[in-house]
PDB file of C-alpha atoms in Angstrom:
ATOM      1  CA  MET A1164      27.469  43.948  28.314  1.00 53.00           C
ATOM      2  CA  ASN A1165      26.593  46.755  26.523  1.00 52.00           C
ATOM      3  CA  PHE A1166      23.828  46.853  23.519  1.00 45.00           C
ATOM      4  CA  LYS A1167      26.125  46.007  21.022  1.00 46.00           C
ATOM      5  CA  SER A1168      27.513  42.893  22.323  1.00 51.00           C
ATOM      6  CA  SER A1169      23.944  41.710  23.546  1.00 51.00           C
ATOM      7  CA  PHE A1170      22.397  41.999  20.032  1.00 41.00           C
ATOM      8  CA  ILE A1171      25.363  40.208  18.837  1.00 44.00           C
ATOM      9  CA  ALA A1172      24.954  37.381  21.471  1.00 49.00           C
ATOM     10  CA  HIS A1173      21.500  37.266  20.871  1.00 45.00           C
ATOM     11  CA  LYS A1174      21.898  36.924  16.907  1.00 42.00           C
ATOM     12  CA  ASN A1175      24.258  34.067  17.292  1.00 47.00           C
ATOM     13  CA  GLU A1176      22.227  32.350  19.569  1.00 49.00           C
ATOM     14  CA  SER A1177      19.284  32.643  17.140  1.00 42.00           C
ATOM     15  CA  PHE A1178      21.435  31.263  14.620  1.00 35.00           C
ATOM     16  CA  GLY A1179      22.530  28.286  16.680  1.00 44.00           C
ATOM     17  CA  LEU A1180      19.167  27.481  17.035  1.00 37.00           C
ATOM     18  CA  ILE A1181      17.818  27.713  13.676  1.00 33.00           C
ATOM     19  CA  THR A1182      20.853  25.633  12.394  1.00 32.00           C
ATOM     20  CA  ALA A1183      20.126  22.977  14.877  1.00 38.00           C
ATOM     21  CA  PHE A1184      16.472  22.989  13.760  1.00 37.00           C
ATOM     22  CA  THR A1185      17.249  23.001  10.248  1.00 33.00           C
ATOM     23  CA  PHE A1186      19.883  19.829  10.873  1.00 33.00           C
ATOM     24  CA  VAL A1187      16.802  17.884  12.699  1.00 37.00           C
ATOM     25  CA  VAL A1188      14.463  18.652  10.201  1.00 36.00           C
ATOM     26  CA  ALA A1189      17.136  17.395   7.250  1.00 34.00           C
ATOM     27  CA  SER A1190      17.953  14.459   9.333  1.00 35.00           C
ATOM     28  CA  THR A1191      14.743  13.587   9.517  1.00 38.00           C
ATOM     29  CA  ILE A1192      13.820  13.888   6.067  1.00 36.00           C
ATOM     30  CA  PHE A1193      17.014  12.175   5.122  1.00 35.00           C
ATOM     31  CA  SER A1194      16.262   9.174   7.658  1.00 36.00           C
ATOM     32  CA  SER A1195      12.495   8.966   6.096  1.00 38.00           C
ATOM     33  CA  GLU A1196      14.235   8.731   2.690  1.00 39.00           C
ATOM     34  CA  ALA A1197      16.195   5.713   3.806  1.00 38.00           C
ATOM     35  CA  GLU A1198      13.629   3.728   5.257  1.00 56.00           C
ATOM     36  CA  GLY A1199      11.835   1.567   2.935  1.00 81.00           C
ATOM     37  CA  ALA A1200       8.150   0.685   3.147  1.00 95.00           C
ATOM     38  CA  VAL A1201       5.885  -1.208   1.210  1.00 97.00           C
ATOM     39  CA  ILE A1202       1.746  -0.162   1.494  1.00 98.00           C
ATOM     40  CA  ILE A1203      -0.782  -2.577   1.052  1.00 98.00           C
ATOM     41  CA  THR A1204      -4.407  -1.141   0.435  1.00 98.00           C
ATOM     42  CA  GLY A1205      -7.450  -3.426   1.149  1.00 98.00           C
ATOM     43  CA  GLN A1206     -10.618  -1.866  -0.725  1.00 98.00           C
ATOM     44  CA  GLU A1207     -14.033  -3.675  -2.104  1.00 98.00           C
ATOM     45  CA  ILE A1208     -14.562  -2.602  -5.654  1.00 97.00           C
ATOM     46  CA  ARG A1209     -17.620  -3.467  -7.326  1.00 96.00           C
ATOM     47  CA  GLY A1210     -18.360  -6.778  -5.828  1.00 96.00           C
ATOM     48  CA  ASP A1211     -14.720  -7.959  -5.539  1.00 98.00           C
ATOM     49  CA  VAL A1212     -11.647  -7.170  -3.201  1.00 98.00           C
ATOM     50  CA  VAL A1213      -8.671  -6.021  -4.371  1.00 98.00           C
ATOM     51  CA  PHE A1214      -5.409  -5.538  -2.483  1.00 98.00           C
ATOM     52  CA  SER A1215      -3.065  -3.342  -3.987  1.00 98.00           C
ATOM     53  CA  TYR A1216       0.603  -2.702  -2.836  1.00 97.00           C
ATOM     54  CA  SER A1217       3.597  -0.619  -3.635  1.00 96.00           C
ATOM     55  CA  GLY A1218       6.567   0.358  -2.290  1.00 96.00           C
ATOM     56  CA  SER A1219      10.535  -1.017  -1.735  1.00 94.00           C
ATOM     57  CA  ILE A1220      12.403  -2.811   0.980  1.00 94.00           C
ATOM     58  CA  ASP A1221      16.088  -2.489   1.508  1.00 92.00           C
ATOM     59  CA  THR A1222      17.478  -5.970   2.236  1.00 89.00           C
ATOM     60  CA  THR A1223      21.126  -4.771   3.050  1.00 86.00           C
ATOM     61  CA  GLY A1224      21.968  -6.708   6.346  1.00 85.00           C
ATOM     62  CA  PHE A1225      19.554  -9.760   5.756  1.00 88.00           C
ATOM     63  CA  SER A1226      20.474 -12.928   5.563  1.00 85.00           C
ATOM     64  CA  ALA A1227      21.317 -14.659   1.781  1.00 84.00           C
ATOM     65  CA  PRO A1228      18.005 -15.543   0.163  1.00 87.00           C
ATOM     66  CA  ASN A1229      16.885 -18.494  -1.120  1.00 83.00           C
ATOM     67  CA  PRO A1230      15.922 -17.998  -4.877  1.00 74.00           C
ATOM     68  CA  ASN A1231      14.247 -21.622  -5.740  1.00 64.00           C
ATOM     69  CA  ILE A1232      10.987 -21.228  -3.702  1.00 69.00           C
ATOM     70  CA  ALA A1233       7.778 -19.866  -4.956  1.00 66.00           C
ATOM     71  CA  PHE A1234       4.203 -19.788  -3.306  1.00 72.00           C
ATOM     72  CA  GLY A1235       1.076 -19.490  -4.365  1.00 80.00           C
ATOM     73  CA  ASN A1236      -1.336 -16.044  -4.642  1.00 91.00           C
ATOM     74  CA  ASP A1237      -2.985 -16.187  -1.513  1.00 93.00           C
ATOM     75  CA  LEU A1238      -4.092 -14.403   1.708  1.00 95.00           C
ATOM     76  CA  ASN A1239      -4.184 -16.053   5.277  1.00 96.00           C
ATOM     77  CA  PRO A1240      -5.649 -13.306   7.808  1.00 97.00           C
ATOM     78  CA  SER A1241      -5.440 -15.584  10.772  1.00 97.00           C
ATOM     79  CA  THR A1242      -1.970 -16.318  10.499  1.00 95.00           C
ATOM     80  CA  GLY A1243      -0.716 -13.055   8.902  1.00 94.00           C
ATOM     81  CA  GLY A1244       0.227 -14.085   5.192  1.00 94.00           C
ATOM     82  CA  PHE A1245       0.319 -12.463   1.961  1.00 95.00           C
ATOM     83  CA  THR A1246       1.789 -13.557  -0.990  1.00 92.00           C
ATOM     84  CA  ALA A1247       1.608 -12.059  -4.475  1.00 92.00           C
ATOM     85  CA  GLY A1248       3.064 -12.189  -8.116  1.00 81.00           C
ATOM     86  CA  GLN A1249       4.605 -15.711  -7.004  1.00 66.00           C
ATOM     87  CA  SER A1250       4.750 -16.603 -11.039  1.00 57.00           C
ATOM     88  CA  ASP A1251       8.603 -15.811 -10.783  1.00 54.00           C
ATOM     89  CA  ASN A1252      10.310 -18.923  -9.245  1.00 56.00           C
ATOM     90  CA  ASN A1253      13.589 -16.862  -8.835  1.00 63.00           C
ATOM     91  CA  ALA A1254      12.576 -14.156  -6.691  1.00 77.00           C
ATOM     92  CA  PRO A1255      14.414 -14.127  -3.633  1.00 83.00           C
ATOM     93  CA  LEU A1256      13.150 -15.754  -0.182  1.00 87.00           C
ATOM     94  CA  PHE A1257      14.320 -14.334   2.991  1.00 90.00           C
ATOM     95  CA  GLN A1258      14.189 -16.466   5.895  1.00 89.00           C
ATOM     96  CA  ASN A1259      14.201 -16.203   9.513  1.00 90.00           C
ATOM     97  CA  ILE A1260      13.323 -12.106   9.401  1.00 92.00           C
ATOM     98  CA  SER A1261      11.878 -10.918  12.586  1.00 91.00           C
ATOM     99  CA  ILE A1262       8.357  -9.167  11.848  1.00 94.00           C
ATOM    100  CA  SER A1263       7.448  -7.466  14.525  1.00 94.00           C
ATOM    101  CA  GLY A1264       3.537  -6.081  14.827  1.00 95.00           C
ATOM    102  CA  PRO A1265      -0.035  -7.543  15.302  1.00 96.00           C
ATOM    103  CA  SER A1266      -0.095 -11.466  14.735  1.00 95.00           C
ATOM    104  CA  ASN A1267      -3.129 -11.612  12.487  1.00 97.00           C
ATOM    105  CA  PHE A1268      -5.283  -9.225  10.611  1.00 98.00           C
ATOM    106  CA  GLY A1269      -8.781 -11.237  10.891  1.00 98.00           C
ATOM    107  CA  SER A1270     -10.148 -14.522  11.558  1.00 97.00           C
ATOM    108  CA  GLY A1271      -9.937 -15.950   8.267  1.00 97.00           C
ATOM    109  CA  GLY A1272      -8.138 -18.785   6.560  1.00 97.00           C
ATOM    110  CA  ARG A1273      -6.049 -19.350   3.217  1.00 95.00           C
ATOM    111  CA  ILE A1274      -7.771 -18.070  -0.090  1.00 95.00           C
ATOM    112  CA  THR A1275      -6.553 -17.984  -3.219  1.00 95.00           C
ATOM    113  CA  GLY A1276      -6.934 -14.771  -5.562  1.00 96.00           C
ATOM    114  CA  ILE A1277      -5.529 -13.458  -9.146  1.00 95.00           C
ATOM    115  CA  ALA A1278      -2.186 -11.763  -9.035  1.00 93.00           C
ATOM    116  CA  SER A1279      -0.411  -9.234 -11.386  1.00 92.00           C
ATOM    117  CA  GLY A1280       3.050  -7.318 -10.806  1.00 91.00           C
ATOM    118  CA  THR A1281       6.243  -7.888  -9.197  1.00 89.00           C
ATOM    119  CA  PRO A1282       6.467 -10.913  -6.472  1.00 89.00           C
ATOM    120  CA  PHE A1283       5.898  -9.549  -3.012  1.00 93.00           C
ATOM    121  CA  GLY A1284       5.039 -11.842   0.139  1.00 93.00           C
ATOM    122  CA  PHE A1285       5.017 -12.214   4.048  1.00 94.00           C
ATOM    123  CA  SER A1286       4.108 -14.764   6.627  1.00 93.00           C
ATOM    124  CA  LEU A1287       4.036 -13.395   9.956  1.00 93.00           C
ATOM    125  CA  ILE A1288       4.021 -17.317  11.564  1.00 91.00           C
ATOM    126  CA  GLN A1289       6.779 -18.568   9.442  1.00 90.00           C
ATOM    127  CA  ASN A1290       9.070 -15.148   9.445  1.00 92.00           C
ATOM    128  CA  TRP A1291       9.927 -15.140   5.860  1.00 92.00           C
ATOM    129  CA  LEU A1292      10.083 -12.278   3.330  1.00 92.00           C
ATOM    130  CA  GLN A1293       9.652 -12.593  -0.666  1.00 89.00           C
ATOM    131  CA  LEU A1294      10.744  -9.652  -2.651  1.00 88.00           C
ATOM    132  CA  PRO A1295      11.894  -8.451  -6.064  1.00 81.00           C
ATOM    133  CA  ASN A1296      15.157  -9.635  -7.351  1.00 71.00           C
ATOM    134  CA  SER A1297      17.550  -6.667  -6.032  1.00 72.00           C
ATOM    135  CA  SER A1298      17.357  -4.496  -2.645  1.00 78.00           C
ATOM    136  CA  GLY A1299      15.479  -1.669  -3.171  1.00 83.00           C
ATOM    137  CA  SER A1300      13.709  -2.646  -6.361  1.00 86.00           C
ATOM    138  CA  GLU A1301      10.150  -1.165  -7.152  1.00 92.00           C
ATOM    139  CA  ILE A1302       7.392  -3.418  -5.377  1.00 94.00           C
ATOM    140  CA  ASN A1303       3.989  -2.953  -7.432  1.00 94.00           C
ATOM    141  CA  GLY A1304       0.873  -5.132  -7.863  1.00 95.00           C
ATOM    142  CA  ALA A1305      -2.402  -6.615  -6.772  1.00 96.00           C
ATOM    143  CA  LEU A1306      -3.862  -9.609  -5.500  1.00 97.00           C
ATOM    144  CA  THR A1307      -7.751  -9.914  -6.120  1.00 97.00           C
ATOM    145  CA  PHE A1308     -10.561 -11.798  -4.852  1.00 98.00           C
ATOM    146  CA  LEU A1309     -13.693 -11.880  -7.019  1.00 98.00           C
ATOM    147  CA  GLY A1310     -17.405 -12.113  -5.937  1.00 97.00           C
ATOM    148  CA  THR A1311     -16.392 -11.413  -2.302  1.00 97.00           C
ATOM    149  CA  ASN A1312     -16.221  -9.206   0.251  1.00 98.00           C
ATOM    150  CA  PHE A1313     -13.952  -8.568   3.814  1.00 98.00           C
ATOM    151  CA  ASN A1314     -16.548 -10.169   6.055  1.00 98.00           C
ATOM    152  CA  ALA A1315     -16.458 -13.199   3.599  1.00 98.00           C
ATOM    153  CA  LEU A1316     -12.793 -13.433   3.372  1.00 98.00           C
ATOM    154  CA  GLY A1317     -12.117 -13.122   7.372  1.00 98.00           C
ATOM    155  CA  VAL A1318     -10.466  -9.816   6.816  1.00 98.00           C
ATOM    156  CA  ASN A1319     -10.923  -7.240   9.779  1.00 98.00           C
ATOM    157  CA  SER A1320     -11.146  -3.624   7.840  1.00 97.00           C
ATOM    158  CA  SER A1321     -12.069  -1.597  11.084  1.00 97.00           C
ATOM    159  CA  GLN A1322      -8.305  -1.026  11.455  1.00 97.00           C
ATOM    160  CA  SER A1323      -4.764  -0.374   9.852  1.00 98.00           C
ATOM    161  CA  TYR A1324      -2.240  -2.741  10.458  1.00 98.00           C
ATOM    162  CA  THR A1325       2.031  -2.365  10.906  1.00 97.00           C
ATOM    163  CA  TRP A1326       4.817  -4.710  10.624  1.00 97.00           C
ATOM    164  CA  ASN A1327       8.346  -3.290  11.569  1.00 96.00           C
ATOM    165  CA  LEU A1328      11.132  -5.278  10.038  1.00 95.00           C
ATOM    166  CA  PRO A1329      14.921  -5.320  11.611  1.00 93.00           C
ATOM    167  CA  ASN A1330      16.205  -2.730   9.066  1.00 91.00           C
ATOM    168  CA  ASN A1331      13.407  -0.172  10.508  1.00 92.00           C
ATOM    169  CA  ASP A1332      11.678  -1.088   6.884  1.00 95.00           C
ATOM    170  CA  ASN A1333       7.854  -1.423   7.571  1.00 96.00           C
ATOM    171  CA  ILE A1334       4.841  -2.844   5.923  1.00 97.00           C
ATOM    172  CA  THR A1335       1.493  -1.647   6.442  1.00 98.00           C
ATOM    173  CA  LEU A1336      -2.213  -2.900   5.623  1.00 98.00           C
ATOM    174  CA  GLU A1337      -4.747  -0.097   5.242  1.00 98.00           C
ATOM    175  CA  PHE A1338      -8.410   0.060   4.024  1.00 98.00           C
ATOM    176  CA  ALA A1339      -9.947   2.219   1.436  1.00 98.00           C
ATOM    177  CA  PRO A1340     -13.641   3.217   1.292  1.00 97.00           C
ATOM    178  CA  PRO A1341     -15.555   0.437  -0.744  1.00 97.00           C
ATOM    179  CA  ILE A1342     -16.918   1.587  -4.219  1.00 96.00           C
ATOM    180  CA  PRO A1343     -20.614  -0.074  -4.433  1.00 94.00           C
ATOM    181  CA  VAL A1344     -21.908  -2.071  -7.254  1.00 88.00           C
ATOM    182  CA  PRO A1345     -24.333   0.140  -9.090  1.00 84.00           C
ATOM    183  CA  GLU A1346     -28.024  -0.154  -8.071  1.00 76.00           C
ATOM    184  CA  PRO A1347     -30.212  -2.045 -11.119  1.00 71.00           C
ATOM    185  CA  ASN A1348     -32.350   0.850 -10.769  1.00 60.00           C
ATOM    186  CA  MET A1349     -29.777   3.297 -11.240  1.00 55.00           C
ATOM    187  CA  ILE A1350     -28.534   1.582 -14.349  1.00 51.00           C
ATOM    188  CA  LEU A1351     -32.059   1.530 -15.900  1.00 51.00           C
ATOM    189  CA  GLY A1352     -32.364   4.766 -14.995  1.00 51.00           C
ATOM    190  CA  SER A1353     -29.260   5.879 -16.809  1.00 51.00           C
ATOM    191  CA  VAL A1354     -30.309   3.953 -20.040  1.00 47.00           C
ATOM    192  CA  VAL A1355     -33.386   5.491 -20.153  1.00 48.00           C
ATOM    193  CA  VAL A1356     -32.187   9.050 -20.076  1.00 49.00           C
ATOM    194  CA  LEU A1357     -29.314   8.253 -22.660  1.00 55.00           C
ATOM    195  CA  GLY A1358     -32.474   6.781 -24.785  1.00 54.00           C
ATOM    196  CA  VAL A1359     -34.553  10.127 -24.057  1.00 51.00           C
ATOM    197  CA  GLY A1360     -31.350  12.586 -24.742  1.00 54.00           C
ATOM    198  CA  ALA A1361     -30.932  10.328 -28.036  1.00 55.00           C
ATOM    199  CA  ILE A1362     -34.052  10.746 -29.559  1.00 59.00           C
ATOM    200  CA  MET A1363     -34.239  14.454 -28.416  1.00 63.00           C
ATOM    201  CA  ARG A1364     -30.979  14.987 -30.304  1.00 65.00           C
ATOM    202  CA  LYS A1365     -32.021  13.407 -33.664  1.00 58.00           C
ATOM    203  CA  LYS A1366     -35.477  15.276 -33.885  1.00 58.00           C
ATOM    204  CA  ARG A1367     -33.648  18.396 -33.180  1.00 61.00           C
ATOM    205  CA  ASP A1368     -31.204  17.500 -35.761  1.00 59.00           C
ATOM    206  CA  THR A1369     -33.878  16.418 -38.305  1.00 56.00           C
ATOM    207  CA  PRO A1370     -34.525  19.226 -41.251  1.00 55.00           C
ATOM    208  CA  THR A1371     -38.307  20.056 -41.519  1.00 54.00           C
ATOM    209  CA  LEU A1372     -39.914  20.997 -44.506  1.00 51.00           C
ATOM    210  CA  THR A1373     -41.120  24.637 -44.737  1.00 50.00           C
TER     211      THR A1373
END
């Protein structure tokens, strides 16, 4: 094989590798976009606990839902239950859904919170999933518990949890760093600083007689 033939062969081989690599990357991107996911983020915020959630789930291939069942706004760490935004009694309930993953996310029992946003819920022990009215619809909301923390709720926040659905969509529970309640001394100090600043500005702005 002469130099020219060798160069052409090498060039064609390189092009083939680049094409294959591009195909793999594109396939990964498109498959990732096709898969739905809901992320729940738990966080202690100034003496309260907030579980915010967002994402979407593709219900293609699921059995026909029951549209007439509604549940409370609650959390059940010991049985792996989470329901929020259940004021809409027409939110479809998909039953007999195989949800694989951790069997719980703590030892706490059922506790009711304050919900806002679109309906979303799942039960690991009863194998159901409750979602907005159409497949792929935006899921966005929060479930709030006032005057408490993860320990009191019986939530194990030392790790994240991921559950997989039959269609490769998934639900993830993760935890964000806490936002602490401001210390009383800090609040008092801020008030004093603001007060002194206001007095200094007033004295500076007061005209003097000459």
